[in-house]
Short mmCIF file of C-alpha atoms in Angstrom, two decimals:
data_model
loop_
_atom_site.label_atom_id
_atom_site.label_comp_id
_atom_site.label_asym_id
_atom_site.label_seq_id
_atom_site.Cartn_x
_atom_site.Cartn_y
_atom_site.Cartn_z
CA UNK A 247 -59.76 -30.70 -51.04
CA UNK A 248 -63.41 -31.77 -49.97
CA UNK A 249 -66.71 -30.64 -51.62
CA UNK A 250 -69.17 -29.29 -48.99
CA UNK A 251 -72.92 -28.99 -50.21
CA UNK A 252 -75.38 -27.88 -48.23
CA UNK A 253 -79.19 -27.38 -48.24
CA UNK A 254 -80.76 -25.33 -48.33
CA UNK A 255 -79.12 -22.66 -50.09
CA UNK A 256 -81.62 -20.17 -48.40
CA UNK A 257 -84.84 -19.92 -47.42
CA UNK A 258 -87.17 -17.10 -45.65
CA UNK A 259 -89.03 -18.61 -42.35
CA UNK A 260 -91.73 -17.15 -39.80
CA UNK A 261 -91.20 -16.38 -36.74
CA UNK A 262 -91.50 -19.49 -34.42
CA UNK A 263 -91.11 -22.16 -37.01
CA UNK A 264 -87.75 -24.42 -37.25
CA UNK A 265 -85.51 -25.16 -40.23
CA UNK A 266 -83.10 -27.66 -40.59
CA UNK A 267 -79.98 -27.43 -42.66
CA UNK A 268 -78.02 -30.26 -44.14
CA UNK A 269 -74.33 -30.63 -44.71
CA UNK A 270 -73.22 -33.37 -47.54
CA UNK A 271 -69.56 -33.61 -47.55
CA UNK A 272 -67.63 -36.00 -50.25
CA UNK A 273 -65.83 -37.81 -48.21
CA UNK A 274 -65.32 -39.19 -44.66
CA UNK A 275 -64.09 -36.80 -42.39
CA UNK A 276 -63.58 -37.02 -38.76
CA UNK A 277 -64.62 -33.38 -37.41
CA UNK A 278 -67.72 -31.34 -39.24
CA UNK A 279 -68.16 -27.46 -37.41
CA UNK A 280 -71.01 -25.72 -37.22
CA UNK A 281 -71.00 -21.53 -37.80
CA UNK A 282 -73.21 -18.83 -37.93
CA UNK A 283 -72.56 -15.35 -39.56
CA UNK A 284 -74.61 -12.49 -38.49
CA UNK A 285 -74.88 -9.37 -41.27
CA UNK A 286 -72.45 -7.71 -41.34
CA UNK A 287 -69.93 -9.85 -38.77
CA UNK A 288 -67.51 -12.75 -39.01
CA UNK A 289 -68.03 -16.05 -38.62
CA UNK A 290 -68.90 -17.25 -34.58
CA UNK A 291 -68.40 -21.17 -34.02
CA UNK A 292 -71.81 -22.70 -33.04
CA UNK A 293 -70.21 -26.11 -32.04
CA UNK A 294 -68.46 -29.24 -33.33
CA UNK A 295 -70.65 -32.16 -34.32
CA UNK A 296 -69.22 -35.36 -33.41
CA UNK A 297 -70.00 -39.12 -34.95
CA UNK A 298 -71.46 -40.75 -32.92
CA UNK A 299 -72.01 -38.95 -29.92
CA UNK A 300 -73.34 -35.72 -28.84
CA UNK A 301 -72.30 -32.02 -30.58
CA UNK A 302 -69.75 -30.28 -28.21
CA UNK A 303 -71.50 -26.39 -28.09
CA UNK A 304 -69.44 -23.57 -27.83
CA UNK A 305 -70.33 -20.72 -24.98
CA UNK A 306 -73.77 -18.99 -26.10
CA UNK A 307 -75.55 -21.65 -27.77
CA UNK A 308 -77.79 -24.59 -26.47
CA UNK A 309 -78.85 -27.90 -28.08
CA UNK A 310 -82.52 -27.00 -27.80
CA UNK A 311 -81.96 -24.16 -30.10
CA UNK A 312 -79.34 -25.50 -32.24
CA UNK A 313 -79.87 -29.65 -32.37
CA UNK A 314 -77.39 -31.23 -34.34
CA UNK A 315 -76.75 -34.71 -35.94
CA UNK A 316 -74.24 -36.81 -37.56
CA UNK A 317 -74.98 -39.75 -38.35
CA UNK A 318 -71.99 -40.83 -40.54
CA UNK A 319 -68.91 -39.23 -41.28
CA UNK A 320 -69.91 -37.71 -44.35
CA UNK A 321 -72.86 -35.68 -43.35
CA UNK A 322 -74.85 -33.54 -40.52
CA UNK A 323 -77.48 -31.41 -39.79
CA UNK A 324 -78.42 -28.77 -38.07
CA UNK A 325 -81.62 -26.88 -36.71
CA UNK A 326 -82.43 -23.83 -35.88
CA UNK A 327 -85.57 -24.18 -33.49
CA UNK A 328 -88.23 -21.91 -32.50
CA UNK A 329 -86.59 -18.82 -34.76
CA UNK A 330 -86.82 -15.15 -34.34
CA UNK A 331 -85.29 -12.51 -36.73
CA UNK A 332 -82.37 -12.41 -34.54
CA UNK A 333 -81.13 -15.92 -35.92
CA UNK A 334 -81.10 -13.99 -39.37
CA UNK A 335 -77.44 -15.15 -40.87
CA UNK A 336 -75.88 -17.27 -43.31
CA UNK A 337 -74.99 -20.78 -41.74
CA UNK A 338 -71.97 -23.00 -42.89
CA UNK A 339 -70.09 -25.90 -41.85
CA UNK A 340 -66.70 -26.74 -42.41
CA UNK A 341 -64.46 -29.81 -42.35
CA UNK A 342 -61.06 -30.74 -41.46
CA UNK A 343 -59.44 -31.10 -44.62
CA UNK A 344 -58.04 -34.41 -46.10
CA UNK A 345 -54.64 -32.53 -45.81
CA UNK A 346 -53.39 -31.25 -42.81
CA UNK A 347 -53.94 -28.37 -41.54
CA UNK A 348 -56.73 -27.49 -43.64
CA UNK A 349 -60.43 -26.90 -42.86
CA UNK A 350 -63.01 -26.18 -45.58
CA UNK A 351 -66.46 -24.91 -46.05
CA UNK A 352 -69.60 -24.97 -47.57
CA UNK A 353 -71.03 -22.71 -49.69
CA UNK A 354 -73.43 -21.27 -46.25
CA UNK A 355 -77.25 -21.19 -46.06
CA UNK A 356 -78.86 -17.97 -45.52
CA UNK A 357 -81.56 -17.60 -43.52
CA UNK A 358 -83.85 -14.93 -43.13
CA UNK A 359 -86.81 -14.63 -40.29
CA UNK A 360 -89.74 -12.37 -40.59
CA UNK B 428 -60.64 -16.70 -25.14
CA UNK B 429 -58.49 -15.62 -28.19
CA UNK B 430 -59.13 -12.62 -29.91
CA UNK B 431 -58.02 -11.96 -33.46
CA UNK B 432 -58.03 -8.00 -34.40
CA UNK B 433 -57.81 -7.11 -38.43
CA UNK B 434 -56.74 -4.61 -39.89
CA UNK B 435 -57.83 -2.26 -41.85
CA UNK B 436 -61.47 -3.07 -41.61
CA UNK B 437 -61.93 -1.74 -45.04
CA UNK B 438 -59.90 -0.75 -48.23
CA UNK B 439 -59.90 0.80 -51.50
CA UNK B 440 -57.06 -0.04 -53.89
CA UNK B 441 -56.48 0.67 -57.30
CA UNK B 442 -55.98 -2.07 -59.29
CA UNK B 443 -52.20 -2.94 -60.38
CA UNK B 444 -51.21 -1.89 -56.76
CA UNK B 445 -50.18 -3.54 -53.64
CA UNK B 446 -51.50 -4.07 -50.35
CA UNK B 447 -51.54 -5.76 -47.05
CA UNK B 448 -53.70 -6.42 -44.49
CA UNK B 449 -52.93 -7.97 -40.84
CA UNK B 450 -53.96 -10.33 -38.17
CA UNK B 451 -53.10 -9.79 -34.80
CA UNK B 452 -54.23 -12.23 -32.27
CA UNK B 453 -54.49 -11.23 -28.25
CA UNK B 454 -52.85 -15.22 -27.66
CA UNK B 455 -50.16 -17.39 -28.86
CA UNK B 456 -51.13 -18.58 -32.69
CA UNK B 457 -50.73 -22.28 -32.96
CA UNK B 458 -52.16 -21.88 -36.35
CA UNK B 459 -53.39 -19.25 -38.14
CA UNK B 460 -56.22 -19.53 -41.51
CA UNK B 461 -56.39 -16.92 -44.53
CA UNK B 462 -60.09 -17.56 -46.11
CA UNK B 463 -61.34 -15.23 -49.05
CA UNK B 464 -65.22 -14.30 -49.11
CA UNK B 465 -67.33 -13.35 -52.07
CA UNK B 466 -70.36 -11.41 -50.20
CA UNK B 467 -72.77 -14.05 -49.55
CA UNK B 468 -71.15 -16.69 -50.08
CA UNK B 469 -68.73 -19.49 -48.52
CA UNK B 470 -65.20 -19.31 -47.81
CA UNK B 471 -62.50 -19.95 -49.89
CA UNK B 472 -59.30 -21.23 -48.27
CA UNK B 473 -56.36 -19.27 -48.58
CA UNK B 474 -53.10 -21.02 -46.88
CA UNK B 475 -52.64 -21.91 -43.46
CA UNK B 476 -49.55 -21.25 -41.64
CA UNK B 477 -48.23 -22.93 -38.79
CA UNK B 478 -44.60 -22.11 -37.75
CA UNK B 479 -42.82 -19.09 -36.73
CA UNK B 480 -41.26 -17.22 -39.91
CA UNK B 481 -43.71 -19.29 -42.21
CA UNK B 482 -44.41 -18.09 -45.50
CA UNK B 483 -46.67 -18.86 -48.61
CA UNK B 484 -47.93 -18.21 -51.75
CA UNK B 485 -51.15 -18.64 -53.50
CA UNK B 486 -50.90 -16.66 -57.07
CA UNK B 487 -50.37 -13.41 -55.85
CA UNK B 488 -50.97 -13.24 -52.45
CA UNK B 489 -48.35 -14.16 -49.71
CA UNK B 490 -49.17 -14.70 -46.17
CA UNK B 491 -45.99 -14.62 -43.49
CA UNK B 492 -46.46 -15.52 -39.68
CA UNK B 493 -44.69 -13.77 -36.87
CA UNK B 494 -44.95 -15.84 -34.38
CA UNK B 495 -43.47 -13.35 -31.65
CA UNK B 496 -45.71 -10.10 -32.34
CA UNK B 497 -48.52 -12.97 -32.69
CA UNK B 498 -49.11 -11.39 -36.31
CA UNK B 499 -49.57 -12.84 -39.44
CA UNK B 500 -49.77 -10.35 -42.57
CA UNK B 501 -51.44 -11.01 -45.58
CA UNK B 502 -49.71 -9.45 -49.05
CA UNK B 503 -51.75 -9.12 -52.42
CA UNK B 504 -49.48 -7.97 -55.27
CA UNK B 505 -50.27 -6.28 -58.81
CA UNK B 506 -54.09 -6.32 -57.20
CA UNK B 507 -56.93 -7.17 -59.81
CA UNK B 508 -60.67 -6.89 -59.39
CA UNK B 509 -60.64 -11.06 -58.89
CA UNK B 510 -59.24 -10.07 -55.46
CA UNK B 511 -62.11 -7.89 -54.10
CA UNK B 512 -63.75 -9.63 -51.32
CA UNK B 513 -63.71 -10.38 -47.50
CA UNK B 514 -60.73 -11.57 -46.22
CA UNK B 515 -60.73 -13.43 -42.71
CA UNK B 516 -57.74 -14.91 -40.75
CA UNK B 517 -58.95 -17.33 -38.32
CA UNK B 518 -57.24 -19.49 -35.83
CA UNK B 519 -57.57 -22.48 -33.19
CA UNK B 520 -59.46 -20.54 -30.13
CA UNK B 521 -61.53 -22.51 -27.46
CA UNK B 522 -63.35 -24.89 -29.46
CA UNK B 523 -62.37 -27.86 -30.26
CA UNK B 524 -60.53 -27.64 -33.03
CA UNK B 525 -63.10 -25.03 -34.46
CA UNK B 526 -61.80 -21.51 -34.94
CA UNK B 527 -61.81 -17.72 -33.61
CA UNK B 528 -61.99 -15.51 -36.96
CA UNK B 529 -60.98 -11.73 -36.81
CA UNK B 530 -63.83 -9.14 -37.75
CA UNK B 531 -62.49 -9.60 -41.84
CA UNK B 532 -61.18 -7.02 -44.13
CA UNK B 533 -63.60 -5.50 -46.95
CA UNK B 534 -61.09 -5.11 -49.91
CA UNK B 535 -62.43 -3.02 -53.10
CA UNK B 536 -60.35 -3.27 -56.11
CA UNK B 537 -60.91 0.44 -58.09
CA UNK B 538 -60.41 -0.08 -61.91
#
């Protein structure tokens, strides 16, 4: 299975300000996911971030509000821009898994904004 | 776009017994993801199953597909407290490759 880190763990932001999460996996792996999780919900699929071209956004979310990079196939980032407390949730990415058929996350960031 | 439906949304077992909870998913499942969730934190994989008739075990919880209703079931036997937590069955929607997860299943383990 691969190890997922990611940073932060959480943090508390104003209103307005950005915040950029990381995702360290320990390996190479082709496709890294992006996903928000809003109290109380399940998990909604914020896009699929792509080495070495552009993130591929699911319906309801924008690059200017969520940028994301990958610069190598072991990590990625992602930022939430210009935040209000609706973008209050706990973050994660996830992997396809060095097995088949298998796709694993990280531990989530959660993100609170006053 | 596919929608997965869970259910129950929430239950209370006492420990020792057994339980199931179910996925149902408004299109045909090409695959279909069990995850565990601690509150607050990440998902654990479960088991994936892919095939019609599939099943599988991890310890003490079995997962079968039914590929016709476009059901999978998820089976937790001789329950302990270890097994409280969210469970979510997810599987390949619109993304690419990404996936569609059902609302999740709050399990409470009663001593």
């Amino acid at each position: 299975s691969a190890v997922i880190s990611q940073k932060p763990s959480r943090d508390i932001c104003q209103r307005g300000t950005s915040l950029t999460i990381q995702c360290q996996v320990d390996s190479q792996v082709t496709m890294m996911f992006w996903y928000r999780q809003q109290p109380g919900q399940s998990l909604t699929l914020i896009a699929t971030a792509n080495q070495g071209s552009e993130a591929t956004y699911e319906s309801g979310f924008v690059i200017d509000k969520f940028p994301i990079s990958r610069p190598n196939l072991t990590f990625s980032t992602l930022t939430v821009s210009n935040m209000s407390p609706e973008d209050s949730s706990i973050y994660l990415c996830s992997v396809d898994g060095l097995v088949a058929d298998t796709q694993y996350f990280g531990p989530g960031t959660r993100l609170t904004v006053l | 776009s596919q929608e997965l439906e869970q259910s129950p949304q929430s239950l209370i077992v006492q420990e020792g017994k057994n339980l199931t909870i179910n996925c149902t998913s408004s299109k045909t499942l090409y695959g279909l993801y069990w995850y565990k969730q601690k509150y607050g934190e990440g998902l654990i994989f479960l088991m994936m199953l892919q095939k019609g008739g599939e099943e599988k075990s991890h310890e003490k919880i079995t997962a079968k597909l039914d590929e016709k209703k476009q059901q999978s079931s998820l089976h937790i036997t001789a329950s302990q407290p270890s097994h409280a937590g969210i469970y979510l069955c997810g599987a390949y929607g619109g993304g690419a490759d990404g996936l569609t997860f059902g609302k999740g299943t709050h399990l409470i383990i009663q001593p």
